[in-house]
PDB file of C-alpha atoms in Angstrom:
ATOM      1  CA  ILE Z 296     -14.144   8.924  15.286  1.00  0.00           C
ATOM      2  CA  ASN Z 297     -12.185   9.642  12.126  1.00  0.00           C
ATOM      3  CA  TYR Z 298     -11.100   6.972   9.628  1.00  0.00           C
ATOM      4  CA  GLY Z 299     -10.244   9.294   6.764  1.00  0.00           C
ATOM      5  CA  ASP Z 300      -6.707  10.245   5.770  1.00  0.00           C
ATOM      6  CA  MET Z 301      -5.781  13.929   6.053  1.00  0.00           C
ATOM      7  CA  ILE Z 302      -3.368  16.108   4.070  1.00  0.00           C
ATOM      8  CA  SER Z 303      -2.475  19.518   5.474  1.00  0.00           C
ATOM      9  CA  TYR Z 304      -0.556  22.559   4.226  1.00  0.00           C
ATOM     10  CA  SER Z 305      -1.533  24.788   7.189  1.00  0.00           C
ATOM     11  CA  SER Z 306      -0.564  25.106  10.848  1.00  0.00           C
ATOM     12  CA  GLY Z 307      -2.848  24.106  13.710  1.00  0.00           C
ATOM     13  CA  THR Z 308      -4.457  21.065  12.122  1.00  0.00           C
ATOM     14  CA  ALA Z 309      -5.724  17.655  13.251  1.00  0.00           C
ATOM     15  CA  PRO Z 310      -8.381  15.161  12.104  1.00  0.00           C
ATOM     16  CA  ILE Z 311     -10.707  15.918  15.043  1.00  0.00           C
ATOM     17  CA  VAL Z 312     -10.081  19.533  16.158  1.00  0.00           C
ATOM     18  CA  GLY Z 313      -7.694  21.995  14.520  1.00  0.00           C
ATOM     19  CA  GLU Z 314      -7.586  24.776  17.140  1.00  0.00           C
ATOM     20  CA  SER Z 315      -9.407  24.387  20.437  1.00  0.00           C
ATOM     21  CA  ASN Z 316     -10.374  26.618  23.342  1.00  0.00           C
ATOM     22  CA  GLY Z 317     -12.175  23.895  25.274  1.00  0.00           C
ATOM     23  CA  SER Z 318     -11.996  20.312  26.437  1.00  0.00           C
ATOM     24  CA  THR Z 319     -11.945  17.271  24.178  1.00  0.00           C
ATOM     25  CA  THR Z 320     -13.084  13.827  25.257  1.00  0.00           C
ATOM     26  CA  LYS Z 321     -13.744  10.374  23.785  1.00  0.00           C
ATOM     27  CA  CYS Z 322     -12.346  10.975  20.309  1.00  0.00           C
ATOM     28  CA  ALA Z 323     -10.276   8.662  18.108  1.00  0.00           C
ATOM     29  CA  ASN Z 324      -8.328   8.898  14.869  1.00  0.00           C
ATOM     30  CA  TYR Z 325      -7.333   5.974  12.636  1.00  0.00           C
ATOM     31  CA  GLY Z 326      -6.425   7.921   9.499  1.00  0.00           C
ATOM     32  CA  THR Z 327      -2.936   8.727   8.232  1.00  0.00           C
ATOM     33  CA  ILE Z 328      -1.947  12.406   8.528  1.00  0.00           C
ATOM     34  CA  THR Z 329       0.431  13.889   5.954  1.00  0.00           C
ATOM     35  CA  LEU Z 330       1.892  17.325   6.663  1.00  0.00           C
ATOM     36  CA  HIS Z 331       3.519  19.572   4.048  1.00  0.00           C
ATOM     37  CA  ASP Z 332       5.623  22.731   4.157  1.00  0.00           C
ATOM     38  CA  SER Z 333       7.080  24.460   7.243  1.00  0.00           C
ATOM     39  CA  THR Z 334       3.961  24.350   9.400  1.00  0.00           C
ATOM     40  CA  SER Z 335       3.509  23.693  13.130  1.00  0.00           C
ATOM     41  CA  ALA Z 336       1.062  22.512  15.803  1.00  0.00           C
ATOM     42  CA  HIS Z 337      -0.333  19.253  14.485  1.00  0.00           C
ATOM     43  CA  GLY Z 338      -1.827  16.350  16.400  1.00  0.00           C
ATOM     44  CA  GLY Z 339      -3.642  13.093  15.979  1.00  0.00           C
ATOM     45  CA  ILE Z 340      -6.641  14.534  17.850  1.00  0.00           C
ATOM     46  CA  VAL Z 341      -6.044  18.289  18.375  1.00  0.00           C
ATOM     47  CA  GLY Z 342      -3.655  20.601  16.569  1.00  0.00           C
ATOM     48  CA  MET Z 343      -3.422  23.511  19.014  1.00  0.00           C
ATOM     49  CA  HIS Z 344      -4.974  24.216  22.437  1.00  0.00           C
ATOM     50  CA  GLN Z 345      -5.238  27.792  23.653  1.00  0.00           C
ATOM     51  CA  ALA Z 346      -7.244  27.754  26.910  1.00  0.00           C
ATOM     52  CA  THR Z 347      -7.812  25.832  30.131  1.00  0.00           C
ATOM     53  CA  SER Z 348      -8.844  22.378  29.061  1.00  0.00           C
ATOM     54  CA  THR Z 349      -8.744  18.652  29.593  1.00  0.00           C
ATOM     55  CA  ILE Z 350      -8.131  16.123  26.857  1.00  0.00           C
ATOM     56  CA  SER Z 351      -9.349  12.781  28.121  1.00  0.00           C
ATOM     57  CA  GLU Z 352     -10.063   9.289  26.810  1.00  0.00           C
ATOM     58  CA  CYS Z 353      -8.708  10.033  23.338  1.00  0.00           C
ATOM     59  CA  ALA Z 354      -6.784   7.661  21.086  1.00  0.00           C
ATOM     60  CA  ASN Z 355      -4.680   8.104  17.977  1.00  0.00           C
ATOM     61  CA  TYR Z 356      -3.891   5.013  15.904  1.00  0.00           C
ATOM     62  CA  GLY Z 357      -2.935   6.850  12.707  1.00  0.00           C
ATOM     63  CA  ASN Z 358       0.597   7.519  11.506  1.00  0.00           C
ATOM     64  CA  ILE Z 359       1.718  11.142  11.144  1.00  0.00           C
ATOM     65  CA  ILE Z 360       4.125  11.851   8.293  1.00  0.00           C
ATOM     66  CA  THR Z 361       5.813  15.113   7.291  1.00  0.00           C
ATOM     67  CA  THR Z 362       7.245  15.859   3.871  1.00  0.00           C
ATOM     68  CA  GLY Z 363       8.784  19.227   4.728  1.00  0.00           C
ATOM     69  CA  ASN Z 364       9.879  20.898   7.956  1.00  0.00           C
ATOM     70  CA  ALA Z 365       6.636  20.663   9.897  1.00  0.00           C
ATOM     71  CA  THR Z 366       7.263  20.788  13.642  1.00  0.00           C
ATOM     72  CA  LYS Z 367       5.505  20.510  17.014  1.00  0.00           C
ATOM     73  CA  VAL Z 368       3.780  17.259  16.086  1.00  0.00           C
ATOM     74  CA  GLY Z 369       2.119  15.190  18.819  1.00  0.00           C
ATOM     75  CA  GLY Z 370       0.259  11.911  18.844  1.00  0.00           C
ATOM     76  CA  ILE Z 371      -2.644  13.543  20.703  1.00  0.00           C
ATOM     77  CA  ALA Z 372      -1.904  17.297  20.484  1.00  0.00           C
ATOM     78  CA  GLY Z 373       0.750  19.388  18.789  1.00  0.00           C
ATOM     79  CA  GLU Z 374       1.018  22.487  20.939  1.00  0.00           C
ATOM     80  CA  TYR Z 375      -0.524  24.194  23.961  1.00  0.00           C
ATOM     81  CA  ARG Z 376      -0.306  28.015  23.900  1.00  0.00           C
ATOM     82  CA  GLY Z 377      -2.514  28.911  26.820  1.00  0.00           C
ATOM     83  CA  THR Z 378      -1.412  30.286  30.198  1.00  0.00           C
ATOM     84  CA  SER Z 379      -3.586  28.131  32.471  1.00  0.00           C
ATOM     85  CA  THR Z 380      -3.775  24.421  33.224  1.00  0.00           C
ATOM     86  CA  VAL Z 381      -4.064  21.824  30.462  1.00  0.00           C
ATOM     87  CA  ALA Z 382      -4.419  18.147  31.383  1.00  0.00           C
ATOM     88  CA  PHE Z 383      -4.088  14.989  29.314  1.00  0.00           C
ATOM     89  CA  LYS Z 384      -5.727  12.041  31.047  1.00  0.00           C
ATOM     90  CA  ASN Z 385      -6.260   8.474  29.886  1.00  0.00           C
ATOM     91  CA  CYS Z 386      -5.025   8.992  26.326  1.00  0.00           C
ATOM     92  CA  LEU Z 387      -3.012   6.753  24.022  1.00  0.00           C
ATOM     93  CA  ASN Z 388      -0.984   7.055  20.853  1.00  0.00           C
ATOM     94  CA  SER Z 389       0.113   4.051  18.815  1.00  0.00           C
ATOM     95  CA  GLY Z 390       0.722   5.872  15.531  1.00  0.00           C
ATOM     96  CA  ASP Z 391       4.267   6.398  14.273  1.00  0.00           C
ATOM     97  CA  ILE Z 392       5.393  10.031  13.988  1.00  0.00           C
ATOM     98  CA  SER Z 393       7.995  11.054  11.441  1.00  0.00           C
ATOM     99  CA  VAL Z 394       9.132  14.685  11.431  1.00  0.00           C
ATOM    100  CA  GLY Z 395      11.647  16.254   9.041  1.00  0.00           C
ATOM    101  CA  ALA Z 396      15.170  17.196  10.047  1.00  0.00           C
ATOM    102  CA  GLY Z 397      16.045  20.667  11.284  1.00  0.00           C
ATOM    103  CA  SER Z 398      14.005  22.187  14.091  1.00  0.00           C
ATOM    104  CA  GLY Z 399      11.498  19.338  14.314  1.00  0.00           C
ATOM    105  CA  ILE Z 400       9.839  18.682  17.675  1.00  0.00           C
ATOM    106  CA  ALA Z 401       7.599  15.699  18.378  1.00  0.00           C
ATOM    107  CA  GLY Z 402       5.990  13.879  21.305  1.00  0.00           C
ATOM    108  CA  GLY Z 403       3.885  10.778  21.737  1.00  0.00           C
ATOM    109  CA  ILE Z 404       1.130  12.652  23.623  1.00  0.00           C
ATOM    110  CA  LEU Z 405       2.041  16.377  23.436  1.00  0.00           C
ATOM    111  CA  ALA Z 406       4.811  17.983  21.409  1.00  0.00           C
ATOM    112  CA  SER Z 407       5.242  21.498  22.796  1.00  0.00           C
ATOM    113  CA  ILE Z 408       4.265  24.006  25.468  1.00  0.00           C
ATOM    114  CA  PRO Z 409       5.998  27.367  26.171  1.00  0.00           C
ATOM    115  CA  HIS Z 410       8.603  26.982  28.906  1.00  0.00           C
ATOM    116  CA  GLU Z 411       6.965  29.673  31.041  1.00  0.00           C
ATOM    117  CA  ASN Z 412       3.843  27.469  31.233  1.00  0.00           C
ATOM    118  CA  TYR Z 413       5.483  24.218  32.356  1.00  0.00           C
ATOM    119  CA  ASP Z 414       3.697  24.435  35.711  1.00  0.00           C
ATOM    120  CA  ASN Z 415       0.388  24.264  33.872  1.00  0.00           C
ATOM    121  CA  LEU Z 416       0.949  20.880  32.210  1.00  0.00           C
ATOM    122  CA  ILE Z 417      -0.491  17.625  33.584  1.00  0.00           C
ATOM    123  CA  ILE Z 418      -0.166  14.287  31.785  1.00  0.00           C
ATOM    124  CA  GLU Z 419      -1.393  11.211  33.622  1.00  0.00           C
ATOM    125  CA  ASN Z 420      -2.421   7.648  32.837  1.00  0.00           C
ATOM    126  CA  CYS Z 421      -1.319   7.919  29.205  1.00  0.00           C
ATOM    127  CA  TYR Z 422       0.905   5.837  26.951  1.00  0.00           C
ATOM    128  CA  ASN Z 423       2.744   5.961  23.660  1.00  0.00           C
ATOM    129  CA  ALA Z 424       3.388   2.832  21.596  1.00  0.00           C
ATOM    130  CA  GLY Z 425       4.422   4.595  18.387  1.00  0.00           C
ATOM    131  CA  GLN Z 426       7.868   5.228  16.972  1.00  0.00           C
ATOM    132  CA  ILE Z 427       8.925   8.890  16.917  1.00  0.00           C
ATOM    133  CA  LEU Z 428      11.673  10.006  14.559  1.00  0.00           C
ATOM    134  CA  ILE Z 429      13.176  13.368  13.628  1.00  0.00           C
ATOM    135  CA  GLY Z 430      14.820  13.351  10.225  1.00  0.00           C
ATOM    136  CA  GLY Z 431      14.642   9.571  10.205  1.00  0.00           C
ATOM    137  CA  GLU Z 432      16.563   9.273  13.481  1.00  0.00           C
ATOM    138  CA  ASP Z 433      15.933   8.998  17.195  1.00  0.00           C
ATOM    139  CA  THR Z 434      17.041  12.403  18.506  1.00  0.00           C
ATOM    140  CA  THR Z 435      16.745  14.518  21.643  1.00  0.00           C
ATOM    141  CA  ASN Z 436      13.972  16.525  20.003  1.00  0.00           C
ATOM    142  CA  ALA Z 437      11.680  13.497  20.065  1.00  0.00           C
ATOM    143  CA  ASN Z 438      10.030  12.230  23.218  1.00  0.00           C
ATOM    144  CA  ALA Z 439       8.028   9.185  24.163  1.00  0.00           C
ATOM    145  CA  VAL Z 440       5.339  11.185  25.950  1.00  0.00           C
ATOM    146  CA  TYR Z 441       6.113  14.892  25.943  1.00  0.00           C
ATOM    147  CA  HIS Z 442       8.740  17.214  24.523  1.00  0.00           C
ATOM    148  CA  SER Z 443       9.425  20.934  24.461  1.00  0.00           C
ATOM    149  CA  ALA Z 444      12.180  22.844  22.735  1.00  0.00           C
ATOM    150  CA  VAL Z 445      13.513  23.941  26.143  1.00  0.00           C
ATOM    151  CA  ALA Z 446      15.176  21.200  28.199  1.00  0.00           C
ATOM    152  CA  GLY Z 447      14.442  20.553  31.849  1.00  0.00           C
ATOM    153  CA  VAL Z 448      10.639  20.436  31.918  1.00  0.00           C
ATOM    154  CA  GLU Z 449      10.662  21.567  35.554  1.00  0.00           C
ATOM    155  CA  GLY Z 450       7.234  21.950  37.079  1.00  0.00           C
ATOM    156  CA  THR Z 451       5.356  19.619  34.775  1.00  0.00           C
ATOM    157  CA  THR Z 452       3.319  16.807  36.292  1.00  0.00           C
ATOM    158  CA  ILE Z 453       3.712  13.567  34.338  1.00  0.00           C
ATOM    159  CA  THR Z 454       2.518  10.528  36.261  1.00  0.00           C
ATOM    160  CA  ASN Z 455       1.642   6.921  35.483  1.00  0.00           C
ATOM    161  CA  CYS Z 456       2.674   7.233  31.840  1.00  0.00           C
ATOM    162  CA  TYR Z 457       4.276   4.496  29.744  1.00  0.00           C
ATOM    163  CA  TYR Z 458       6.022   3.982  26.429  1.00  0.00           C
ATOM    164  CA  LEU Z 459       6.821   0.963  24.278  1.00  0.00           C
ATOM    165  CA  ILE Z 460      10.582   0.464  24.476  1.00  0.00           C
ATOM    166  CA  SER Z 461      10.932  -0.884  20.952  1.00  0.00           C
ATOM    167  CA  GLY Z 462       9.004   1.951  19.403  1.00  0.00           C
ATOM    168  CA  SER Z 463       9.838   5.103  21.349  1.00  0.00           C
ATOM    169  CA  THR Z 464      12.708   7.512  21.590  1.00  0.00           C
ATOM    170  CA  THR Z 465      15.528   9.082  23.539  1.00  0.00           C
ATOM    171  CA  LYS Z 466      13.821  11.343  26.093  1.00  0.00           C
ATOM    172  CA  LYS Z 467      11.457   9.651  28.531  1.00  0.00           C
ATOM    173  CA  GLN Z 468      10.812  12.167  31.299  1.00  0.00           C
ATOM    174  CA  GLY Z 469       8.055  11.110  33.672  1.00  0.00           C
ATOM    175  CA  SER Z 470       7.292   7.830  31.919  1.00  0.00           C
ATOM    176  CA  THR Z 471       8.178   4.153  32.245  1.00  0.00           C
ATOM    177  CA  GLY Z 472       9.337   1.920  29.426  1.00  0.00           C
ATOM    178  CA  LEU Z 473       7.740  -1.488  28.868  1.00  0.00           C
ATOM    179  CA  THR Z 474       8.606  -4.249  26.422  1.00  0.00           C
ATOM    180  CA  GLU Z 475       6.097  -5.486  23.862  1.00  0.00           C
ATOM    181  CA  SER Z 476       5.155  -8.472  26.013  1.00  0.00           C
ATOM    182  CA  GLU Z 477       4.802  -6.250  29.092  1.00  0.00           C
ATOM    183  CA  PHE Z 478       2.532  -3.924  27.121  1.00  0.00           C
ATOM    184  CA  LYS Z 479       0.067  -6.788  26.735  1.00  0.00           C
ATOM    185  CA  ASP Z 480      -0.242  -7.362  30.493  1.00  0.00           C
ATOM    186  CA  GLU Z 481      -2.480  -4.965  32.402  1.00  0.00           C
ATOM    187  CA  SER Z 482      -0.658  -5.611  35.673  1.00  0.00           C
ATOM    188  CA  ASN Z 483       2.247  -3.508  34.356  1.00  0.00           C
ATOM    189  CA  PHE Z 484       0.143  -0.350  34.018  1.00  0.00           C
ATOM    190  CA  THR Z 485       0.132   0.935  37.580  1.00  0.00           C
ATOM    191  CA  SER Z 486      -2.902   3.080  38.464  1.00  0.00           C
ATOM    192  CA  PHE Z 487      -4.651   2.463  35.142  1.00  0.00           C
ATOM    193  CA  ASP Z 488      -8.307   1.770  35.906  1.00  0.00           C
ATOM    194  CA  PHE Z 489      -9.024  -1.546  34.214  1.00  0.00           C
ATOM    195  CA  GLU Z 490     -12.505  -1.676  35.720  1.00  0.00           C
ATOM    196  CA  GLU Z 491     -14.024   1.446  34.202  1.00  0.00           C
ATOM    197  CA  THR Z 492     -11.582   3.142  31.787  1.00  0.00           C
ATOM    198  CA  TRP Z 493      -9.139   0.662  30.235  1.00  0.00           C
ATOM    199  CA  LYS Z 494      -9.232  -2.918  28.989  1.00  0.00           C
ATOM    200  CA  ILE Z 495      -7.109  -5.393  27.057  1.00  0.00           C
ATOM    201  CA  ASP Z 496      -9.044  -7.435  24.506  1.00  0.00           C
ATOM    202  CA  ASN Z 497      -6.916  -9.496  22.131  1.00  0.00           C
ATOM    203  CA  THR Z 498      -9.956 -10.479  20.054  1.00  0.00           C
ATOM    204  CA  MET Z 499     -10.355  -6.961  18.630  1.00  0.00           C
ATOM    205  CA  GLY Z 500      -7.147  -6.808  16.575  1.00  0.00           C
ATOM    206  CA  TYR Z 501      -5.247  -4.658  19.078  1.00  0.00           C
ATOM    207  CA  GLU Z 502      -3.239  -6.269  21.880  1.00  0.00           C
ATOM    208  CA  TYR Z 503      -2.340  -3.225  23.981  1.00  0.00           C
ATOM    209  CA  PRO Z 504      -4.609  -1.378  26.444  1.00  0.00           C
ATOM    210  CA  GLN Z 505      -7.558   0.323  24.816  1.00  0.00           C
ATOM    211  CA  LEU Z 506     -10.274   2.590  26.124  1.00  0.00           C
ATOM    212  CA  VAL Z 507     -13.538   1.068  27.287  1.00  0.00           C
ATOM    213  CA  SER Z 508     -15.410   4.105  25.955  1.00  0.00           C
ATOM    214  CA  LEU Z 509     -13.658   3.868  22.562  1.00  0.00           C
ATOM    215  CA  PRO Z 510     -12.782   0.228  21.876  1.00  0.00           C
ATOM    216  CA  TYR Z 511     -10.400  -0.362  19.001  1.00  0.00           C
ATOM    217  CA  LYS Z 512     -12.255  -0.864  15.748  1.00  0.00           C
ATOM    218  CA  ALA Z 513     -10.460  -1.262  12.448  1.00  0.00           C
ATOM    219  CA  ALA Z 514     -11.673   0.876   9.555  1.00  0.00           C
ATOM    220  CA  PRO Z 515     -14.680  -0.495   7.675  1.00  0.00           C
ATOM    221  CA  GLU Z 516     -13.829  -2.250   4.452  1.00  0.00           C
ATOM    222  CA  LYS Z 517     -13.742  -0.048   1.372  1.00  0.00           C
ATOM    223  CA  LEU Z 518     -15.306  -1.640  -1.676  1.00  0.00           C
ATOM    224  CA  ALA Z 519     -14.011  -0.955  -5.163  1.00  0.00           C
ATOM    225  CA  ALA Z 520     -16.143   1.681  -6.874  1.00  0.00           C
ATOM    226  CA  PRO Z 521     -18.403   0.176  -9.548  1.00  0.00           C
ATOM    227  CA  SER Z 522     -18.077   1.424 -13.105  1.00  0.00           C
ATOM    228  CA  PHE Z 523     -21.248   2.961 -14.516  1.00  0.00           C
ATOM    229  CA  THR Z 524     -21.824   3.353 -18.239  1.00  0.00           C
ATOM    230  CA  ASP Z 525     -24.656   4.368 -20.499  1.00  0.00           C
ATOM    231  CA  ASN Z 526     -24.226   2.974 -23.997  1.00  0.00           C
ATOM    232  CA  LYS Z 527     -20.557   2.551 -23.136  1.00  0.00           C
ATOM    233  CA  GLN Z 528     -20.268   6.246 -22.253  1.00  0.00           C
ATOM    234  CA  PRO Z 529     -19.294   7.201 -18.667  1.00  0.00           C
ATOM    235  CA  TYR Z 530     -21.680   9.275 -16.621  1.00  0.00           C
ATOM    236  CA  ASN Z 531     -20.621  12.885 -16.062  1.00  0.00           C
ATOM    237  CA  ASN Z 532     -20.338  14.457 -12.622  1.00  0.00           C
ATOM    238  CA  GLY Z 533     -23.730  15.564 -11.343  1.00  0.00           C
ATOM    239  CA  THR Z 534     -25.692  12.843 -13.113  1.00  0.00           C
ATOM    240  CA  ASN Z 535     -28.209  11.073 -10.875  1.00  0.00           C
ATOM    241  CA  VAL Z 536     -27.504   7.339 -10.852  1.00  0.00           C
ATOM    242  CA  GLN Z 537     -29.395   4.560  -9.095  1.00  0.00           C
ATOM    243  CA  PHE Z 538     -27.367   1.486  -8.280  1.00  0.00           C
ATOM    244  CA  TYR Z 539     -27.180  -1.429  -5.875  1.00  0.00           C
ATOM    245  CA  VAL Z 540     -24.211  -2.659  -3.880  1.00  0.00           C
ATOM    246  CA  THR Z 541     -23.937  -6.102  -2.333  1.00  0.00           C
ATOM    247  CA  VAL Z 542     -22.365  -5.715   1.111  1.00  0.00           C
ATOM    248  CA  PRO Z 543     -20.229  -8.614   2.366  1.00  0.00           C
ATOM    249  CA  SER Z 544     -21.913 -10.385   5.277  1.00  0.00           C
ATOM    250  CA  GLN Z 545     -18.899  -9.816   7.549  1.00  0.00           C
ATOM    251  CA  ALA Z 546     -18.853  -6.034   6.997  1.00  0.00           C
ATOM    252  CA  SER Z 547     -20.518  -3.984   9.748  1.00  0.00           C
ATOM    253  CA  SER Z 548     -20.396  -0.825   7.608  1.00  0.00           C
ATOM    254  CA  VAL Z 549     -19.172   0.196   4.168  1.00  0.00           C
ATOM    255  CA  TYR Z 550     -17.739   3.384   2.640  1.00  0.00           C
ATOM    256  CA  ILE Z 551     -18.901   4.412  -0.837  1.00  0.00           C
ATOM    257  CA  GLU Z 552     -16.723   7.110  -2.383  1.00  0.00           C
TER     258      GLU Z 552
END
């Protein structure tokens, strides 16, 4: 689980795995991702996949923002470049994705896969609740669940996937739109396993379906850094300092930076 914000100037980056040749399961990101320059293959969980793999039970809650012409940006993964099967199962994205104008490509779950490998893509039991914009607008290069630069997407298998109507974008292939109120009712998510894999728990600060294995948990509270002085002179870096911090009773964990 990652709560830290990430800034990237390179291609193939993500808070959990930058470039992967294997499967990824039960990972979550809550941090904001900021992408610079003309880079590609960025995701909330994985930047780039390059081999047979399954990405399952992963969740991205963090927003993804680009300041340049970064492209192929996905809520879960940015790009798949392998030639064998890749499957996304039981994943969710609720982070907003904002990609610069030009050749930007973005998707709620996956952004891009080479057109010759369409037959190798499986996305099932996933949803996107984030807003996806290219150059500040809803365009045909943005997709609620999956997008590739080549239209058609023949051969892909996208089943039992959903998107939030108020937050998603123009192209919806293989997915069903639900309103905000419908998103809060598990009966609308056909074939989602609400016994073992998914649940809706309004007491946790997140009203949409969440993963049983990775329940939504807001970032621990960050306390203001104390100011240390010695005869009114600040300590230099590298100085050993002993100090005590009073942790609020309601905090389950605390970051000290």
